[in-house]
Coordinates of C-alpha atoms and ligand atoms in Angstrom, one line a residue:
M1143 CA -1.8 -50.8 -7.6
K1144 CA -4.0 -50.1 -10.6
T1145 CA -4.2 -46.6 -12.1
R1146 CA -5.2 -45.1 -15.5
A1147 CA -2.8 -43.7 -18.1
A1148 CA -2.9 -42.5 -21.7
I1149 CA -0.9 -44.9 -23.7
I1150 CA 0.5 -44.4 -27.2
E1151 CA 1.1 -47.7 -28.9
S1152 CA 2.8 -46.6 -32.1
K1153 CA 4.2 -43.5 -33.9
G1154 CA 1.5 -41.1 -35.0
G1155 CA -1.3 -43.0 -33.2
D1156 CA -4.0 -41.8 -31.0
L1157 CA -3.6 -42.2 -27.3
R1158 CA -5.7 -44.7 -25.4
V1159 CA -6.6 -44.2 -21.8
D1160 CA -6.5 -47.6 -20.1
E1161 CA -5.9 -49.3 -16.8
V1162 CA -2.2 -49.9 -16.0
D1163 CA -0.2 -51.5 -13.1
L1164 CA 2.0 -49.3 -11.0
A1165 CA 4.6 -50.8 -8.6
E1166 CA 4.9 -49.4 -5.1
P1167 CA 7.6 -46.8 -4.6
G1168 CA 11.0 -48.3 -3.8
P1169 CA 13.8 -46.7 -1.8
G1170 CA 14.2 -43.0 -2.6
E1171 CA 11.0 -42.9 -4.6
V1172 CA 7.6 -41.4 -4.1
R1173 CA 4.2 -42.0 -5.6
V1174 CA 2.5 -38.8 -6.8
Q1175 CA -1.1 -38.4 -7.6
I1176 CA -1.1 -36.2 -10.7
E1177 CA -3.5 -33.3 -10.5
A1178 CA -2.6 -31.5 -13.8
C1179 CA -0.2 -32.1 -16.7
G1180 CA 0.4 -29.7 -19.6
I1181 CA 0.6 -31.0 -23.2
C1182 CA 4.1 -29.7 -24.4
R1183 CA 5.5 -29.5 -27.9
S1184 CA 8.0 -32.2 -27.0
D1185 CA 5.1 -34.6 -26.4
L1186 CA 3.8 -33.8 -29.9
H1187 CA 7.4 -34.4 -31.2
A1188 CA 7.5 -37.8 -29.4
I1189 CA 4.1 -38.8 -31.0
D1190 CA 5.5 -38.0 -34.4
G1191 CA 8.6 -40.2 -33.7
G1192 CA 11.0 -37.3 -33.3
E1193 CA 12.2 -38.4 -29.9
S1194 CA 13.8 -41.6 -28.7
V1195 CA 10.6 -43.1 -27.3
R1196 CA 10.0 -46.9 -27.3
F1197 CA 6.4 -47.7 -27.9
P1198 CA 4.1 -48.4 -26.1
A1199 CA 4.8 -45.4 -24.0
V1200 CA 3.2 -42.9 -21.6
L1201 CA 4.0 -39.3 -22.5
G1202 CA 3.6 -36.2 -20.3
H1203 CA 6.4 -34.4 -18.5
E1204 CA 4.9 -31.0 -17.3
A1205 CA 3.0 -32.1 -14.2
A1206 CA 2.0 -31.2 -10.7
G1207 CA 0.4 -33.4 -8.1
L1208 CA 0.2 -34.5 -4.5
V1209 CA 2.6 -36.9 -2.8
E1210 CA 0.6 -39.9 -2.0
A1211 CA 3.1 -42.5 -0.7
L1212 CA 6.8 -42.5 0.2
G1213 CA 9.3 -45.3 -0.3
S1214 CA 12.0 -45.8 2.3
D1215 CA 14.9 -43.3 2.6
V1216 CA 12.9 -40.3 1.4
A1217 CA 13.7 -37.0 3.2
G1218 CA 12.1 -33.6 2.8
L1219 CA 8.8 -34.7 1.4
A1220 CA 5.6 -35.7 3.2
E1221 CA 2.3 -37.2 2.1
G1222 CA 0.0 -34.5 0.9
D1223 CA 2.8 -32.2 -0.3
R1224 CA 2.1 -30.4 -3.6
V1225 CA 5.0 -31.1 -5.9
V1226 CA 6.0 -30.0 -9.4
L1227 CA 7.8 -32.9 -11.3
S1228 CA 11.2 -32.1 -12.7
W1229 CA 12.6 -34.0 -15.7
T1230 CA 16.2 -33.8 -14.6
P1231 CA 17.1 -36.5 -12.2
A1232 CA 19.6 -34.3 -10.4
C1233 CA 21.5 -37.4 -9.2
G1234 CA 23.9 -35.3 -7.2
R1235 CA 26.8 -37.7 -8.0
C1236 CA 27.7 -37.2 -11.6
P1237 CA 30.3 -34.5 -12.6
P1238 CA 27.8 -31.9 -13.8
C1239 CA 25.7 -32.3 -10.7
R1240 CA 28.7 -32.0 -8.5
R1241 CA 29.8 -28.8 -10.2
G1242 CA 26.3 -27.4 -9.9
D1243 CA 25.1 -27.8 -13.5
V1244 CA 22.1 -29.9 -12.4
Q1245 CA 20.4 -29.3 -15.8
L1246 CA 23.2 -31.3 -17.5
C1247 CA 22.9 -34.3 -15.1
Q1248 CA 24.2 -37.4 -16.9
G1249 CA 21.3 -39.4 -15.6
L1250 CA 18.9 -37.4 -17.8
R1251 CA 17.0 -39.8 -20.1
M1252 CA 14.3 -39.1 -22.7
S1253 CA 13.2 -42.7 -22.5
T1254 CA 13.2 -45.4 -19.8
G1255 CA 12.9 -48.1 -22.5
G1256 CA 10.1 -49.9 -20.7
E1257 CA 12.0 -50.4 -17.5
G1258 CA 10.5 -49.1 -14.3
P1259 CA 7.3 -49.3 -12.3
L1260 CA 4.7 -49.1 -15.0
T1261 CA 3.3 -52.1 -16.9
W1262 CA 0.4 -52.7 -19.2
Q1263 CA -1.0 -56.1 -20.2
G1264 CA 2.2 -57.6 -18.8
R1265 CA 4.6 -55.3 -20.9
G1266 CA 6.8 -52.6 -19.5
L1267 CA 5.7 -49.1 -20.6
D1268 CA 8.2 -46.5 -21.6
R1269 CA 7.8 -43.2 -19.6
F1270 CA 8.8 -40.1 -21.6
M1271 CA 11.5 -38.0 -19.8
A1272 CA 11.4 -40.7 -17.0
L1273 CA 8.0 -39.2 -15.9
G1274 CA 5.2 -40.5 -18.0
A1275 CA 2.7 -38.1 -16.4
F1276 CA -0.3 -38.5 -18.6
S1277 CA -1.3 -40.9 -15.8
E1278 CA -3.4 -40.6 -12.7
C1279 CA -0.4 -41.7 -10.6
V1280 CA 3.4 -41.9 -11.1
V1281 CA 6.3 -43.3 -9.2
V1282 CA 9.4 -41.2 -9.5
P1283 CA 12.7 -40.6 -7.7
A1284 CA 12.0 -38.2 -4.8
R1285 CA 14.6 -35.8 -6.3
M1286 CA 12.3 -35.3 -9.3
A1287 CA 9.4 -34.2 -7.1
V1288 CA 10.0 -30.6 -6.0
P1289 CA 7.7 -29.3 -3.2
V1290 CA 6.1 -26.0 -4.0
G1291 CA 3.6 -25.4 -1.2
P1292 CA -0.2 -25.4 -1.4
H1293 CA -0.8 -21.8 -2.6
I1294 CA -0.6 -22.3 -6.3
P1295 CA -3.3 -24.2 -8.3
A1296 CA -2.0 -27.4 -9.8
T1297 CA -3.1 -26.3 -13.3
H1298 CA -0.7 -23.4 -13.0
A1299 CA 2.1 -25.1 -11.0
C1300 CA 2.5 -27.8 -13.7
L1301 CA 3.6 -25.2 -16.3
I1302 CA 6.6 -24.5 -14.2
G1303 CA 7.8 -28.1 -14.7
C1304 CA 8.7 -27.5 -18.4
A1305 CA 7.7 -24.5 -20.4
V1306 CA 8.0 -21.8 -17.8
M1307 CA 11.3 -23.0 -16.3
T1308 CA 12.8 -23.5 -19.8
G1309 CA 11.9 -20.1 -21.1
F1310 CA 12.2 -18.0 -17.9
G1311 CA 15.6 -19.7 -17.2
A1312 CA 16.9 -19.2 -20.7
A1313 CA 16.4 -15.4 -20.3
T1314 CA 17.5 -15.0 -16.6
K1315 CA 20.1 -17.8 -16.2
T1316 CA 21.5 -18.8 -19.6
A1317 CA 21.3 -15.4 -21.3
N1318 CA 21.8 -13.7 -17.9
V1319 CA 19.6 -10.7 -19.0
R1320 CA 20.3 -7.6 -16.9
W1321 CA 18.3 -4.5 -16.3
G1322 CA 18.2 -2.0 -19.1
E1323 CA 19.2 -4.5 -21.8
S1324 CA 17.4 -5.2 -25.1
V1325 CA 16.2 -8.7 -25.7
A1326 CA 14.5 -10.4 -28.8
V1327 CA 12.5 -13.6 -28.3
V1328 CA 12.0 -15.6 -31.5
G1329 CA 8.9 -17.8 -31.2
C1330 CA 6.1 -17.0 -28.7
G1331 CA 4.7 -20.3 -27.6
G1332 CA 4.7 -21.3 -23.9
V1333 CA 8.5 -21.2 -23.7
G1334 CA 8.9 -17.9 -25.6
L1335 CA 6.2 -16.2 -23.5
S1336 CA 8.0 -17.4 -20.4
A1337 CA 11.3 -16.0 -21.7
I1338 CA 9.6 -12.7 -22.3
Q1339 CA 8.4 -12.7 -18.6
G1340 CA 11.9 -13.6 -17.5
A1341 CA 13.4 -10.7 -19.5
R1342 CA 10.7 -8.3 -18.1
I1343 CA 11.3 -9.4 -14.5
A1344 CA 15.1 -9.1 -15.0
G1345 CA 14.5 -5.5 -16.0
A1346 CA 15.1 -5.6 -19.7
A1347 CA 14.2 -2.2 -21.2
R1348 CA 13.2 -3.4 -24.6
I1349 CA 11.7 -6.8 -25.4
I1350 CA 11.0 -7.6 -29.0
A1351 CA 8.7 -10.6 -29.6
I1352 CA 8.8 -12.3 -33.0
D1353 CA 6.1 -14.7 -34.1
P1354 CA 4.0 -15.2 -37.3
T1355 CA 0.8 -15.8 -35.3
E1356 CA -1.2 -12.7 -34.4
E1357 CA -2.7 -14.3 -31.2
R1358 CA 0.8 -15.1 -29.9
R1359 CA 2.1 -11.6 -30.6
A1360 CA -0.9 -10.2 -28.7
A1361 CA -0.1 -12.5 -25.7
A1362 CA 3.6 -11.4 -25.9
L1363 CA 2.6 -7.7 -25.6
Q1364 CA 0.3 -8.5 -22.7
L1365 CA 3.2 -10.3 -20.9
G1366 CA 5.8 -7.6 -21.2
A1367 CA 7.1 -7.4 -24.8
T1368 CA 7.5 -3.8 -25.8
D1369 CA 7.3 -4.5 -29.5
A1370 CA 5.9 -7.4 -31.5
L1371 CA 7.0 -8.3 -35.1
D1372 CA 5.8 -10.7 -37.7
A1373 CA 8.5 -13.2 -38.7
P1374 CA 9.5 -12.0 -42.2
E1375 CA 12.4 -9.6 -42.2
A1376 CA 12.6 -9.8 -38.4
V1377 CA 16.4 -9.6 -38.4
Q1378 CA 16.5 -6.4 -40.4
R1379 CA 13.8 -4.8 -38.4
V1380 CA 15.4 -5.7 -35.0
V1381 CA 18.8 -4.3 -36.2
E1382 CA 17.1 -1.1 -37.4
M1383 CA 15.2 -0.7 -34.2
T1384 CA 18.1 -1.4 -31.8
G1385 CA 21.4 -1.6 -33.7
G1386 CA 21.4 -5.3 -32.6
V1387 CA 20.0 -6.6 -29.3
D1388 CA 22.0 -7.5 -26.3
A1389 CA 20.5 -11.0 -26.2
A1390 CA 18.3 -13.0 -28.5
I1391 CA 16.5 -16.2 -27.4
E1392 CA 15.3 -18.7 -30.0
C1393 CA 12.3 -20.8 -29.0
V1394 CA 11.3 -22.4 -32.3
G1395 CA 13.7 -25.2 -33.1
K1396 CA 14.5 -24.5 -36.7
S1397 CA 18.0 -23.7 -38.0
Q1398 CA 16.7 -20.6 -39.8
T1399 CA 15.3 -19.0 -36.7
M1400 CA 18.5 -19.9 -34.8
L1401 CA 20.5 -18.1 -37.5
D1402 CA 18.1 -15.2 -37.2
A1403 CA 18.7 -15.0 -33.5
F1404 CA 22.5 -15.0 -34.0
N1405 CA 22.2 -12.3 -36.7
M1406 CA 20.0 -10.0 -34.7
V1407 CA 22.4 -9.6 -31.7
R1408 CA 24.9 -6.8 -31.5
P1409 CA 28.6 -7.4 -31.6
G1410 CA 29.4 -9.0 -28.3
G1411 CA 25.8 -10.0 -27.8
R1412 CA 24.4 -13.4 -26.8
A1413 CA 22.3 -15.7 -28.9
V1414 CA 20.6 -18.5 -26.9
V1415 CA 19.0 -21.5 -28.6
V1416 CA 16.2 -23.1 -26.7
G1417 CA 14.2 -24.7 -29.5
L1418 CA 14.6 -28.4 -30.2
A1419 CA 16.3 -29.0 -33.6
S1420 CA 16.3 -32.3 -35.4
F1421 CA 19.4 -34.4 -35.3
A1422 CA 19.9 -33.8 -39.1
D1423 CA 19.9 -29.9 -38.9
T1424 CA 23.1 -27.9 -39.3
L1425 CA 23.8 -24.2 -38.7
P1426 CA 25.8 -22.4 -41.4
I1427 CA 27.6 -19.6 -39.6
P1428 CA 30.6 -18.1 -41.3
P1429 CA 33.4 -18.3 -38.6
I1430 CA 34.5 -14.8 -39.5
M1431 CA 31.4 -13.6 -37.8
L1432 CA 32.8 -14.8 -34.5
L1433 CA 35.3 -11.9 -34.6
T1434 CA 32.4 -9.8 -33.5
E1435 CA 32.6 -11.7 -30.2
K1436 CA 29.0 -12.7 -30.5
S1437 CA 28.2 -15.8 -28.5
L1438 CA 25.9 -18.6 -29.5
T1439 CA 24.9 -21.1 -26.7
G1440 CA 22.3 -23.7 -26.1
S1441 CA 20.1 -23.8 -23.1
I1442 CA 18.4 -26.9 -21.6
Y1443 CA 15.7 -26.5 -18.9
G1444 CA 16.6 -22.9 -18.6
S1445 CA 19.9 -23.9 -17.0
A1446 CA 17.8 -24.7 -13.9
N1447 CA 18.4 -26.3 -10.6
P1448 CA 14.7 -27.3 -10.2
A1449 CA 14.9 -27.8 -6.4
L1450 CA 16.0 -24.2 -6.0
D1451 CA 14.3 -22.5 -9.0
F1452 CA 10.8 -24.0 -9.0
P1453 CA 10.0 -22.5 -5.5
K1454 CA 11.4 -19.1 -6.7
L1455 CA 9.0 -19.1 -9.7
V1456 CA 6.1 -20.1 -7.4
A1457 CA 7.0 -17.1 -5.2
L1458 CA 7.0 -14.7 -8.3
Y1459 CA 3.6 -16.1 -9.2
G1460 CA 2.4 -15.5 -5.6
Q1461 CA 3.5 -11.9 -5.8
G1462 CA 1.6 -11.4 -9.0
R1463 CA 4.7 -10.8 -11.0
L1464 CA 4.8 -14.1 -13.0
D1465 CA 1.6 -14.4 -15.1
L1466 CA 0.7 -18.1 -15.5
D1467 CA -3.0 -17.4 -16.2
A1468 CA -2.1 -16.1 -19.6
L1469 CA -0.2 -19.3 -20.5
L1470 CA -3.0 -21.6 -19.5
S1471 CA -5.3 -21.6 -22.5
K1472 CA -7.7 -24.5 -21.6
T1473 CA -8.1 -27.5 -19.4
R1474 CA -9.4 -30.9 -20.4
P1475 CA -9.9 -34.1 -18.5
L1476 CA -7.4 -37.0 -19.1
D1477 CA -10.0 -38.8 -21.2
E1478 CA -10.0 -35.9 -23.7
V1479 CA -6.2 -36.1 -24.3
N1480 CA -6.5 -36.6 -28.0
E1481 CA -8.7 -33.6 -28.4
G1482 CA -6.1 -31.6 -26.4
I1483 CA -3.3 -32.8 -28.6
A1484 CA -5.2 -31.8 -31.7
E1485 CA -5.8 -28.3 -30.3
M1486 CA -2.1 -27.9 -29.5
R1487 CA -1.2 -29.0 -33.0
E1488 CA -3.3 -26.2 -34.4
G1489 CA -0.7 -23.8 -32.9
K1490 CA -3.1 -21.1 -31.6
L1491 CA -3.3 -22.2 -28.0
T1492 CA -0.4 -21.7 -25.6
R1493 CA -1.1 -24.6 -23.4
V1494 CA -3.8 -27.2 -23.0
V1495 CA -3.6 -28.7 -19.5
L1496 CA -5.0 -32.2 -18.7
T1497 CA -6.7 -32.4 -15.3
F1498 CA -7.3 -35.6 -13.3
Ligands
ZN666 ZN1 8.2 -29.9 -22.4
ZN667 ZN1 23.7 -36.0 -12.0

């Protein structure tokens, strides 16, 4: 079938919305009519050449939509179901999947290298994170389409597919924040604000948000942070305020903020790195520091099992406990994708969501 997608032809270029060809869903696949797709920082990173994307490509990996057609051998989904797309394939067969660490599935790919159902002018298009959801329709494995019920708007549901799961899960699953604990969140974009909400819902007594941008600190306080700090001297301030937090969650992606997170946790505390560093970055930590039994761990996709965790987040939204309105700054139609990307680059908005 013909559909329309936003194509990026080369590093740093503008996206161009054009007609593309989409194959019918094969065995175990579904076609999803995309209703909404957030513009995530990783998409900006991919445009800048910081991800393993093969151009021409279709970006977009934070999406919700309606199941429109089923291939053979698909169970548990029906036409018309609202789904949130997951970017972990959850193959169920590799060693991490079999031991329950679905977020570490060995089938996870940032790039499909032009293989797959999407072609443009006779060439295969790469689909970022194996989704390529800046497109009116996608064909994906059914396991990557998680049904979430009709009671959440697509503009909100899509956020669960990347930023919310990543941040909320980093706090509640990777850092395992427990009631009464103190938590610092470094970087208050969509992921950091979701980590703050995870810490709040887990019962953290003190949540310190750290961000250089005033708008983001204000959003953090609105979503459950008890304190908000500008970035300079944050480590010293956090230690003065708490004696070192039980857990710190880094959502920026720079080695300095990762070090800060490590340095602001108490002896025995947990530092969790969520932000995406470049391959060249290193982290200079004196090993003697490890005698304090601090832990430093990474977190991908909030250690999520999307099939189980997406519906839980939707339930928290339905109960009014998870605020998604505050994360959704603005919507724009697909044709205004370049304007949306420019707004996300300015760094003031939490999320611009494309609608279809
Ligand atoms: Zn993302
Ligand atoms: Zn797997």
